[in-house]
Coordinates of C-alpha atoms and ligand atoms in Angstrom, one line a residue:
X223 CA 53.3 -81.1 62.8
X224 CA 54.4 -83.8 65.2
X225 CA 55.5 -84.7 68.6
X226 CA 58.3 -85.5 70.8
X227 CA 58.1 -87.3 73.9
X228 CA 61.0 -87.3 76.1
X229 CA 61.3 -86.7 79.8
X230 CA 58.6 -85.4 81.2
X231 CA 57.8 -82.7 78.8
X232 CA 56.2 -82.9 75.1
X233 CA 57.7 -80.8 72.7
X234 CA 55.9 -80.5 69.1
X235 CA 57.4 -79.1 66.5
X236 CA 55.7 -78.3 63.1
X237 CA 56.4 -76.8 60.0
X238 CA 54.4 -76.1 57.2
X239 CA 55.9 -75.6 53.6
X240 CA 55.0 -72.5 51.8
X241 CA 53.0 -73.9 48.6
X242 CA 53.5 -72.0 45.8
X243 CA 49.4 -71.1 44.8
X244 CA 48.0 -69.5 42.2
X245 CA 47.5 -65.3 43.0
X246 CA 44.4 -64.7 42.5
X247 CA 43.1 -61.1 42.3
X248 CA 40.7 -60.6 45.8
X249 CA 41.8 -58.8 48.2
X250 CA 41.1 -60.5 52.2
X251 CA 40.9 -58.3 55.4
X252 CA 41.0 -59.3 58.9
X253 CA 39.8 -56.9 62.1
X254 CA 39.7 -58.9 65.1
X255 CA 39.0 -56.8 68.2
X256 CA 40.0 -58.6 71.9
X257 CA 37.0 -58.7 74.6
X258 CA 36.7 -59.7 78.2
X259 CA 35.4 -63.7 77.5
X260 CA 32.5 -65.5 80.0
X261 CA 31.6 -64.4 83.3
X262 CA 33.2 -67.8 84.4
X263 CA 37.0 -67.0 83.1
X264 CA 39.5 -65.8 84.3
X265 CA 39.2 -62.0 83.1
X266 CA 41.2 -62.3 80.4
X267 CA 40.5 -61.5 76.9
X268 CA 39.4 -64.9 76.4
X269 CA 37.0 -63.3 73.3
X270 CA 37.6 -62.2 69.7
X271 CA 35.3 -60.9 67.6
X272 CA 36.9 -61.2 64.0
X273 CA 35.1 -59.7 60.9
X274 CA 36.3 -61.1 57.7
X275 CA 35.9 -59.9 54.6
X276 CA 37.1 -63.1 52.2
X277 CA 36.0 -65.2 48.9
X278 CA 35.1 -68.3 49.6
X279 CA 36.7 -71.3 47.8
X280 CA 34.3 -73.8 45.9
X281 CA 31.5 -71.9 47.9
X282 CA 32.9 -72.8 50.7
X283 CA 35.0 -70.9 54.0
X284 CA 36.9 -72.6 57.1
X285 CA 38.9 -73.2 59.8
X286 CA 40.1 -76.1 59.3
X287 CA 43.9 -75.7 58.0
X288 CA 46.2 -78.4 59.7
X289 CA 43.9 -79.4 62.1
X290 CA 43.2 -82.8 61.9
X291 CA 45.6 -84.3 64.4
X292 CA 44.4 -82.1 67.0
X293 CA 41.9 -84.7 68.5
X294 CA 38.8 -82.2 68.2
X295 CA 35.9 -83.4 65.9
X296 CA 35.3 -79.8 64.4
X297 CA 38.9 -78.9 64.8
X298 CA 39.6 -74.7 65.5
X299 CA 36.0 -74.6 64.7
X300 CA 35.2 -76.2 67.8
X301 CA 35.7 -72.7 69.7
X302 CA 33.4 -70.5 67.6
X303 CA 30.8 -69.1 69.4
X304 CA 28.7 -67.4 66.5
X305 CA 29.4 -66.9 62.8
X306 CA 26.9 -64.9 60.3
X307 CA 27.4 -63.7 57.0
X308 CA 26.4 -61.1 54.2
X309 CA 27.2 -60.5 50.3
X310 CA 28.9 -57.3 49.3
X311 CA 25.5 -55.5 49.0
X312 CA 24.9 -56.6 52.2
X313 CA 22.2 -59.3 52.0
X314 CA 22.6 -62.1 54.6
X315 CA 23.5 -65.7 53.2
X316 CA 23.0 -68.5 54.7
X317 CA 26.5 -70.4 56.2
X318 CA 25.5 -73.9 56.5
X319 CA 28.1 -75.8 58.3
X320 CA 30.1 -78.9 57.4
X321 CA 32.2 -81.3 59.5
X322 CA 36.1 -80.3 60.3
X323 CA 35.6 -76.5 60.3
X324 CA 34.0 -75.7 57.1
X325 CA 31.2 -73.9 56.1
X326 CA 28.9 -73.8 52.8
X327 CA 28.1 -70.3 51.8
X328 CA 24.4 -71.0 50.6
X329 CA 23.9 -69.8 47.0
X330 CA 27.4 -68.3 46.2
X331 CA 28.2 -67.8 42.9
X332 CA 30.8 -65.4 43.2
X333 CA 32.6 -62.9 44.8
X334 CA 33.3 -61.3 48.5
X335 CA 31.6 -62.4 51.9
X336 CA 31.9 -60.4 54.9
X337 CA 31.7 -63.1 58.5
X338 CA 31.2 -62.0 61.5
X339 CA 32.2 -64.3 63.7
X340 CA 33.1 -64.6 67.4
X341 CA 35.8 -67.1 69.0
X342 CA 36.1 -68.1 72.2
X343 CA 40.0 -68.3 73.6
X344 CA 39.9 -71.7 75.6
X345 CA 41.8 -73.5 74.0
X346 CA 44.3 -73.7 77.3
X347 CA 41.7 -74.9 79.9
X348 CA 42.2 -78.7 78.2
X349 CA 44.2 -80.6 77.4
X350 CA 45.4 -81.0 73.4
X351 CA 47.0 -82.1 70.9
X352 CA 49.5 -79.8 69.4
X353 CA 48.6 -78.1 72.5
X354 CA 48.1 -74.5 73.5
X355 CA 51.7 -73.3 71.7
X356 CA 50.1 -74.6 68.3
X357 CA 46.4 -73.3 69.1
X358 CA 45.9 -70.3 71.7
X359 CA 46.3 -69.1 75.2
X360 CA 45.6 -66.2 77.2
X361 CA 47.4 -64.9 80.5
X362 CA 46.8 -61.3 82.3
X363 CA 48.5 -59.3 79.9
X364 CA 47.5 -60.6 76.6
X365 CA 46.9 -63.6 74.4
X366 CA 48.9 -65.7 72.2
X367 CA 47.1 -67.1 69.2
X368 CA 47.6 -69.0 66.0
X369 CA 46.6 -68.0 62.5
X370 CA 44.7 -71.1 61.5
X371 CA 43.1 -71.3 65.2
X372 CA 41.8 -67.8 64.6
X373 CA 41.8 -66.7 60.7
X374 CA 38.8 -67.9 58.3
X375 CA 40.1 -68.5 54.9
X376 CA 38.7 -68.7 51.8
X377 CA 40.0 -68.9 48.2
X378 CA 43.8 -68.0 48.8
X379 CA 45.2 -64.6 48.4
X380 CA 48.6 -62.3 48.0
X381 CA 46.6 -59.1 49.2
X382 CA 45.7 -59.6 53.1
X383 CA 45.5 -56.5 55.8
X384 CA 44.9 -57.3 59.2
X385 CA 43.8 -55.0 62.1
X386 CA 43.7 -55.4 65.4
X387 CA 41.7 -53.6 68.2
X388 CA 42.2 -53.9 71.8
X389 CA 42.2 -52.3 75.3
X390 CA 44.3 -49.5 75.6
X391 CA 48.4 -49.7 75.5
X392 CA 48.0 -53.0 73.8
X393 CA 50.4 -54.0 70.7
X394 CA 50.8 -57.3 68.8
X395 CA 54.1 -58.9 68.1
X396 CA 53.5 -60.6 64.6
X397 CA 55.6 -61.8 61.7
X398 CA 53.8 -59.4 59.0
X399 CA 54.3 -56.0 58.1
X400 CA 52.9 -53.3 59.9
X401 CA 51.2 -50.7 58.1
X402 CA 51.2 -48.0 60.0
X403 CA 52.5 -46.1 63.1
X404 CA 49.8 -47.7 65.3
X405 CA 51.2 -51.4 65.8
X406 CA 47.8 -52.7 65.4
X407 CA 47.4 -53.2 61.4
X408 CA 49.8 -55.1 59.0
X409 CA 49.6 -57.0 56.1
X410 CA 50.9 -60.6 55.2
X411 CA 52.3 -61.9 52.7
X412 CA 49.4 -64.6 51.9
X413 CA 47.3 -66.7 53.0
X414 CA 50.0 -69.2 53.6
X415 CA 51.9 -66.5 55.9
X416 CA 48.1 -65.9 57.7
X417 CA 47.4 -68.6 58.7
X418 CA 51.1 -70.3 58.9
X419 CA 51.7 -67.8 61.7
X420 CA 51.9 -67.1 65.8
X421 CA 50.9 -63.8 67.6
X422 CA 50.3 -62.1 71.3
X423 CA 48.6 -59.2 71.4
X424 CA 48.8 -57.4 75.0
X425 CA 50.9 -55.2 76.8
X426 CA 53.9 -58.1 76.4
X427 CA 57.7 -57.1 76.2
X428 CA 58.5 -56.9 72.5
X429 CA 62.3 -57.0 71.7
X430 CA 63.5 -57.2 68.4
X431 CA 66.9 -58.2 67.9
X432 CA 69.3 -57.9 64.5
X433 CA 71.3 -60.6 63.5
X434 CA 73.1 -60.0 60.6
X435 CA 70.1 -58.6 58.2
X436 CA 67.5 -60.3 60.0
X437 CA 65.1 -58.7 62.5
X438 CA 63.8 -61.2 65.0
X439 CA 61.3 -60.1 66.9
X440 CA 60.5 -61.7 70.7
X441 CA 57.4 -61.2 71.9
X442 CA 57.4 -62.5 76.1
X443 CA 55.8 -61.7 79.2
X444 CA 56.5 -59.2 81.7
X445 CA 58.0 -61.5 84.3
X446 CA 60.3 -63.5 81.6
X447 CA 63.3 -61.7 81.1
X448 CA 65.5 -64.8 81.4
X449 CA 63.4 -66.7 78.8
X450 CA 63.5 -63.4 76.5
X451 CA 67.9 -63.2 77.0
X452 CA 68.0 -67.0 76.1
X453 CA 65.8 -66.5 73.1
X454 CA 68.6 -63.5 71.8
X455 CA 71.4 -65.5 72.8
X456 CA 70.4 -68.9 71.5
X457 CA 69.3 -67.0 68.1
X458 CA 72.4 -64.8 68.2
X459 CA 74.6 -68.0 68.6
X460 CA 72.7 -70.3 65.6
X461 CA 71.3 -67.9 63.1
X462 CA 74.9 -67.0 62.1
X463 CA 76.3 -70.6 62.2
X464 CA 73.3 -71.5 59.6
X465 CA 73.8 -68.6 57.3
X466 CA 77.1 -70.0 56.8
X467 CA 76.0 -73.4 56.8
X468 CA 73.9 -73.0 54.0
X469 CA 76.1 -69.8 52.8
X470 CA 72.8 -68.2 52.8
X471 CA 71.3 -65.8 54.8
X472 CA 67.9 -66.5 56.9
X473 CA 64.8 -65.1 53.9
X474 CA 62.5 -64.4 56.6
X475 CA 63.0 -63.1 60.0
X476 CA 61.2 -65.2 62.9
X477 CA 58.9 -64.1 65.9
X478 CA 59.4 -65.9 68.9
X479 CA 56.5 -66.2 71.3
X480 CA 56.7 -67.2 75.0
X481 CA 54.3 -67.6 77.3
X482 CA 53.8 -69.2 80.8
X483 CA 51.7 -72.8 80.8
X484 CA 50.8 -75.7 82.6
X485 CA 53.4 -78.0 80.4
X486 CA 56.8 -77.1 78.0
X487 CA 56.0 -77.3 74.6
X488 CA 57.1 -75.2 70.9
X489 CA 55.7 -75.5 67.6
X490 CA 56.9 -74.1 64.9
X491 CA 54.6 -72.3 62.2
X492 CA 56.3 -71.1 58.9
X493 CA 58.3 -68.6 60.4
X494 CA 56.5 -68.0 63.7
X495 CA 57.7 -70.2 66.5
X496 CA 55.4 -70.5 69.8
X497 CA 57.1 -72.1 72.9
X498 CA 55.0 -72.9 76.3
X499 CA 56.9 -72.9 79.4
X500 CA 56.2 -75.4 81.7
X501 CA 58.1 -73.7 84.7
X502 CA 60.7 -71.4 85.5
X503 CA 63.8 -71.2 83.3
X504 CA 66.2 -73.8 85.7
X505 CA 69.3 -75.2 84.4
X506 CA 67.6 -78.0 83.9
X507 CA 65.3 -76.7 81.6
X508 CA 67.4 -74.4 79.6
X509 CA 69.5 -77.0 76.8
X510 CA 65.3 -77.9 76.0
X511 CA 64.5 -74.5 75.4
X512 CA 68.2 -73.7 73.8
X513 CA 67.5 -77.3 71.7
X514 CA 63.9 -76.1 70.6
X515 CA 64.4 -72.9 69.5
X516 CA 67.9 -73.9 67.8
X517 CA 65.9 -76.6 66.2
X518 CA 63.0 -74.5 65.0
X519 CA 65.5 -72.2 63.8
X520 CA 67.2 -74.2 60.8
X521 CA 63.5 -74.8 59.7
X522 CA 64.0 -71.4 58.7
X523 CA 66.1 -72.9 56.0
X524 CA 65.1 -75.8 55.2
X525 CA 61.4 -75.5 55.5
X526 CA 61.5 -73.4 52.5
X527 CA 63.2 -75.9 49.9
X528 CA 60.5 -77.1 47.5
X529 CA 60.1 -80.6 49.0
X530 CA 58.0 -82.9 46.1
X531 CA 54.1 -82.7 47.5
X532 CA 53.3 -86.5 46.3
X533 CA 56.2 -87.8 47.1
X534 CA 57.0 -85.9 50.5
X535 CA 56.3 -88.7 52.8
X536 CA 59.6 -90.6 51.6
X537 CA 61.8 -87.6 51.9
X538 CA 60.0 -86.5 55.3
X539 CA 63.5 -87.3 57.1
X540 CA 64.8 -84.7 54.8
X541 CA 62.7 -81.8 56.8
X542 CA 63.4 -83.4 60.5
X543 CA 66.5 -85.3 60.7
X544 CA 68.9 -83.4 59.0
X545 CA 67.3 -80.0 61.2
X546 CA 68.1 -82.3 63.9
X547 CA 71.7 -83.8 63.1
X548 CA 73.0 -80.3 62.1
X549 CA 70.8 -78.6 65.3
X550 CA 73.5 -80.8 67.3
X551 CA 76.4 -80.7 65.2
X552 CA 76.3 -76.9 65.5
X553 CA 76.1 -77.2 69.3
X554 CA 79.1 -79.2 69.1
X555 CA 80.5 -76.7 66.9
X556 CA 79.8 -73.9 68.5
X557 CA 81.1 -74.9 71.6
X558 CA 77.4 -75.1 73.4
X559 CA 77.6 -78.3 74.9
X560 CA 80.5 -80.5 75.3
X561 CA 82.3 -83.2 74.1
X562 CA 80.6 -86.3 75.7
X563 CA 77.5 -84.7 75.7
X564 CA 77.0 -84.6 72.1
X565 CA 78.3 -88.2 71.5
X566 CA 75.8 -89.5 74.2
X567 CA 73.0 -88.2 72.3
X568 CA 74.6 -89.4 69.1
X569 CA 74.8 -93.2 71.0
X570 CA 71.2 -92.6 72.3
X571 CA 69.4 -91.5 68.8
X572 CA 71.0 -94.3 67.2
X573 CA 69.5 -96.8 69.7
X574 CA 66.0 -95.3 69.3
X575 CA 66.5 -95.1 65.4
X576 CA 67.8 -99.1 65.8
X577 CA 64.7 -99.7 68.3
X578 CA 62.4 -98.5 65.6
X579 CA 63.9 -100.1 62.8
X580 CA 62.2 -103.5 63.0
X581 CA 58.8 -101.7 62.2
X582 CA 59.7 -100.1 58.8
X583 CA 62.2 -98.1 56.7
X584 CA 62.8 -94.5 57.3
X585 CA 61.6 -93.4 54.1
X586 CA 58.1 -95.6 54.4
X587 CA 57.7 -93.5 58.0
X588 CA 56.9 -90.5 56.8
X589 CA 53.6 -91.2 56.1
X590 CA 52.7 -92.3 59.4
X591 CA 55.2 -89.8 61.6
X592 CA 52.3 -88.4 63.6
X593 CA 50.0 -91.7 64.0
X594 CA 53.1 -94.3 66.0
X595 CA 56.1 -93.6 68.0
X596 CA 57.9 -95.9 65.7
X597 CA 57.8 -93.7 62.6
X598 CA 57.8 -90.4 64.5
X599 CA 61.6 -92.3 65.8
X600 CA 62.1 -93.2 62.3
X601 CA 61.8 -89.5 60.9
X602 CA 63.3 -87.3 63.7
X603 CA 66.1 -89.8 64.8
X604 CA 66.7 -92.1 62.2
X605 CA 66.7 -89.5 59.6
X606 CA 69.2 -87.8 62.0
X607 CA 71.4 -90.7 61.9
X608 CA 70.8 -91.0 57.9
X609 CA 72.1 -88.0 58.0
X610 CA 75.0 -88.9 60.1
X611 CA 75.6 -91.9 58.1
X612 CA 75.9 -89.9 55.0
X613 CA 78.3 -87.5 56.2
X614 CA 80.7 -90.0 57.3
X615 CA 80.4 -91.6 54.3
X616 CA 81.0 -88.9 51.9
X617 CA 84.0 -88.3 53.9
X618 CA 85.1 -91.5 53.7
X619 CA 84.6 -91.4 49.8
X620 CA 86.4 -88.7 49.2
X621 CA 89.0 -88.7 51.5
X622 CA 87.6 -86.2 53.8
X623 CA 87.6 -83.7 51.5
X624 CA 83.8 -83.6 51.3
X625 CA 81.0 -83.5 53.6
X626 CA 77.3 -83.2 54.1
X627 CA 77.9 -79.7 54.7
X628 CA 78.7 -79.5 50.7
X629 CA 75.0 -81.5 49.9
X630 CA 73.5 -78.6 52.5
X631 CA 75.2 -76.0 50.4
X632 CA 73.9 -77.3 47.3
X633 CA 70.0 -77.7 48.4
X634 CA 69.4 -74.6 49.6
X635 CA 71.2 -73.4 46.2
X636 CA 68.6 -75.9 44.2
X637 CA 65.7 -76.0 46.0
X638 CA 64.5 -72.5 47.0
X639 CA 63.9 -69.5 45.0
X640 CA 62.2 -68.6 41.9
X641 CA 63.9 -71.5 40.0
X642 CA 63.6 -74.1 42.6
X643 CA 63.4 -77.7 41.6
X644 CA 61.5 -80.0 43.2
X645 CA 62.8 -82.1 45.4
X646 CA 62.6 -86.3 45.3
X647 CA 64.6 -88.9 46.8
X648 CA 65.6 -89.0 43.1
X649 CA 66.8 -85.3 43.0
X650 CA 68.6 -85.7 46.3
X651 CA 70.9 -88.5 45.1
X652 CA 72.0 -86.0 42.2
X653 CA 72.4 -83.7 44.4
X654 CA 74.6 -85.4 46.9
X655 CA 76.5 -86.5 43.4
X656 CA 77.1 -83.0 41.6
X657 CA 78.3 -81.6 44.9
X658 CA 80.7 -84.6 46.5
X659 CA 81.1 -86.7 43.6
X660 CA 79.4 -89.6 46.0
X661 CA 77.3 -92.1 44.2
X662 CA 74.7 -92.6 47.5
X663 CA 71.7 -94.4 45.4
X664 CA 72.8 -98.1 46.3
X665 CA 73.5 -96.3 50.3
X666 CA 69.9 -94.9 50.2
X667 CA 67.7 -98.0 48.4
X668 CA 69.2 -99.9 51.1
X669 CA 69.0 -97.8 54.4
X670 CA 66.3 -95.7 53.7
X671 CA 64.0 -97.6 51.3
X672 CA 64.7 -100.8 52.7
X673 CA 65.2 -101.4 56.2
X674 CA 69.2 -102.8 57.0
X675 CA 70.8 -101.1 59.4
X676 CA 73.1 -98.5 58.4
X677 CA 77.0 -99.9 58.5
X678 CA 77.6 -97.3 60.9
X679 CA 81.0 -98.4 62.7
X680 CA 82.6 -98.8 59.4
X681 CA 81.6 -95.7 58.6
X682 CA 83.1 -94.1 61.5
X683 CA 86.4 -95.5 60.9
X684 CA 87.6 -92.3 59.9
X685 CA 87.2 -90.3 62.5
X686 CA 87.8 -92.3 65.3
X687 CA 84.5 -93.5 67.0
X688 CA 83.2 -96.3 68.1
X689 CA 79.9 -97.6 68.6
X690 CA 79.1 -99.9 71.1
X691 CA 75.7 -101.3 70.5
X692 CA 73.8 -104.2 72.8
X693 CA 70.5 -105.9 72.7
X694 CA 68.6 -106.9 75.6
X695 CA 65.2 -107.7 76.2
X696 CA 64.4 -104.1 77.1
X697 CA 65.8 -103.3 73.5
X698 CA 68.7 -101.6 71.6
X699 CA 71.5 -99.1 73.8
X700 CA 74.0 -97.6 72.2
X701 CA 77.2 -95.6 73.5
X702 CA 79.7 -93.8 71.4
X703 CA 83.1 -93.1 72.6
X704 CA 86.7 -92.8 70.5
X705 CA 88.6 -96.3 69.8
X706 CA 91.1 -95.9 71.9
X707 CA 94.1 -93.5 70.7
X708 CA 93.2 -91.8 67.7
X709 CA 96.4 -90.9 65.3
X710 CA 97.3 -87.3 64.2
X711 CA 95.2 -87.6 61.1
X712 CA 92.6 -89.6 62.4
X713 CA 92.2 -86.7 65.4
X714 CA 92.9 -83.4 62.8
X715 CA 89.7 -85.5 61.0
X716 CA 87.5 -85.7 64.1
X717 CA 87.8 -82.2 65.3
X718 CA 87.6 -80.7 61.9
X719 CA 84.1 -82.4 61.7
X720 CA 82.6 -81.3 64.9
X721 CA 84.8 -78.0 64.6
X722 CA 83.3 -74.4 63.0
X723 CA 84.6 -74.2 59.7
Ligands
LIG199 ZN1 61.1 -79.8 63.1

């Protein structure tokens, strides 16, 4: 999970990888039935009373997945409002609570617990950190809520059924199976998919649409028909440009949530992406929500290669910049934004990637993307322009016959599925090798290990740009335009890289 800052809005992505656990044999179930909160709200159902029937793991249950940037001292846990439990024969245990949303289930040996336990939606009446896309929030026709703000987990599990009660005419819009006819009950994957997940339960609009052999399903509010038409176009125009990309179709099928809130925000949740809007859809606003969702959207990809746990701090740039250089590149490709538009943000992430350069190397901020600005720059737009960097020099090396779009190719090939291998900073650099022929291990010790700046003019040399870079006491700008007139070859080069293939 992490942050971006830019003009007057805060837009967090996340994404969690799906960890391959052990299956064990319980079976979990979820009911969680909506209720009119406090006298002093708003009338919502700002209340759900979940019963849980889970084992705990090392005697011990929680709420406490992925929570601990969110500022809160007892993280999701902070909005229960009571929690009591019994064994299978239905003797009451003792739940004795532990800092960060976990409980000790007194005496447990083994087996099943059945919580009861009440939550209280208010997540949206404070300010936070992921914020209400990330946690909860609750308008007049429904409420929006996260798995890990709402689920109790235990010991993980392959065998999970949720239902869901409400007033009448309500449905939920979720990312797992339904079961049945009613639209209330489903079952998920895992615990992972639980909890890694965004729903709204209400009388929403839910529109599913079919891309290819995916099923995305929107989930908006009654009043949001232009956010729910940009959602389908934006996912109609990318979806397909990825598949291609990685010559792999989308595994999963996303769920887009979007609600009405006091700020413009998204997160992105395994393959349940949340977005707050701040406002009305203007034409102001619309390349942010186009940029979010586009963004979240190739994390349908790449969030599922099998990124090295111990080592995933160095190759965190893998996740975020290269889901950000291609969310552009396809814009350009697809003919979404123009020309000038693309190269300014090109000239402006390179002077934030050079502003945050002095503080340490891109693969050393990965560990610290969420706790200063000058990592989170590091990841998102220096691995961006590491991306970049490597592109142009592949095609440099090999006469443009190869790109990065090869190294994509070959990732998703290697690095998802049953047969994944893991990948390392190590791996990578084969990777880049078996599928280009490049040789980038002295490019990345020095680049992304090590903090020089990337060579990126004579890198650009064959495709005609030019980077214009100045210091000043205020710190690095940047613009990117084309070096005067650009030969045939040079030109057929340049458009072939920001043209659909
Ligand atoms: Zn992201």
């Amino acid at each position: 999970m992490s942050i971006i800052r830019s003009i007057a809005v805060t837009v967090s992505f996340c994404m969690f990888l799906q960890l391959a656990l052990a299956s064990p044999a319980a079976a979990d179930s979820y009911h969680v039935e909506f209720l009119p909160g406090r006298s002093d709200d708003d009338g919502a159902m700002r209340r759900a009373k979940v019963t849980a029937i889970i084992t705990p793991k090392h005697g011990r249950i929680g709420l406490m997945r992925s929570g601990t940037d969110t500022g809160l001292y007892h993280q999701w846990a902070t909005f229960v409002e009571s929690i009591e439990a019994e064994r299978s024969d239905g003797t009451p245990v003792e739940l004795i609570y532990e800092p960060h949303g976990q409980w000790r289930v007194s005496g447990w040996r083994r087996g099943e617990v059945t919580v009861r336990y009440t939550m209280s939606l208010q997540h949206d009446r404070f300010m936070n950190d992921p914020g209400d896309d990330e946690l909860a929030s609750a308008t007049a026709y429904g409420v929006m809520w996260t798995g890990r703000a709402l689920f109790m987990e235990g010991a993980p599990s392959d065998n999970i059924t949720v239902t869901f009660n409400g007033p009448e005419n309500w449905r939920v819009t979720s990312p797992w199976k339904t079961t049945d006819n009613t639209g209330l009950a489903f079952k998920s994957a895992d615990t992972d998919d639980l909890l890694d997940s965004a729903f709204f339960a209400g009388t929403h609009d839910e529109t599913i649409v079919t891309i290819g052999s995916i099923e995305a399903r929107l989930a908006t509010g009654p009043e949001m028909t232009a956010e729910r038409d940009l959602y389908k176009q934006t996912l109609e125009t990318y979806l397909p440009i990825y598949a291609s990309l990685f010559d792999s179709a989308a595994v999963e099928a996303p769920v887009i949530v979007g609600i009405r809130g006091s700020f413009w925000g998204g997160g992105v949740m395994g393959r349940s992406i949340s977005l707050t809007h701040g406002g009305d859809l203007i034409p102001q606003t619309i390349p942010m929500v186009i940029y979010i969702v586009s963004h979240e959207a190739f994390h349908l990809w790449n969030a599922q290669w099998q990124y090295n746990e111990r080592k995933r701090s160095e190759i965190e740039w893998m996740a975020e910049g290269i889901a950000e250089y291609y969310t552009w590149l396809s814009s350009i490709r697809s003919n979404n934004i123009p020309t000038d538009y693309f190269l300014t943000e090109l000239g402006n992430r390179w002077a934030t990637y050079r502003n945050a350069l002095s503080h340490r190397s891109i693969s050393a901020a990965g560990a610290s993307k969420l706790k200063d600005s000058q990592s989170y720059d590091l990841v998102y737009s220096g691995g961006m322009m590491a991306t970049w960097a490597l592109d142009m020099f592949i095609r440099q090396q090999t006469n443009h016959e190869k790109s990065f779009d090869d190294v994509l190719k070959a990732m998703q090939a290697e690095y998802t599925g049953v047969s994944a291998k893991d990948l390392t900073k190590l791996s990578f650099i084969q990777t880049v090798k078996s599928s280009t022929g490049v040789d980038v291990t002295s490019f990345t010790r020095q680049h992304l290990s090590q903090s020089h700046p990337m060579p990126m003019n004579d890198l650009l040399d064959g495709v005609g740009l030019c980077l214009t870079e100045n210091e000043t006491d205020d710190g690095w700008s940047a613009t990117l335009g084309n070096c005067g007139d650009l030969t045939d070859t040079v030109y057929a080069r340049q458009t072939e890289w920001m043209a659909m293939q």
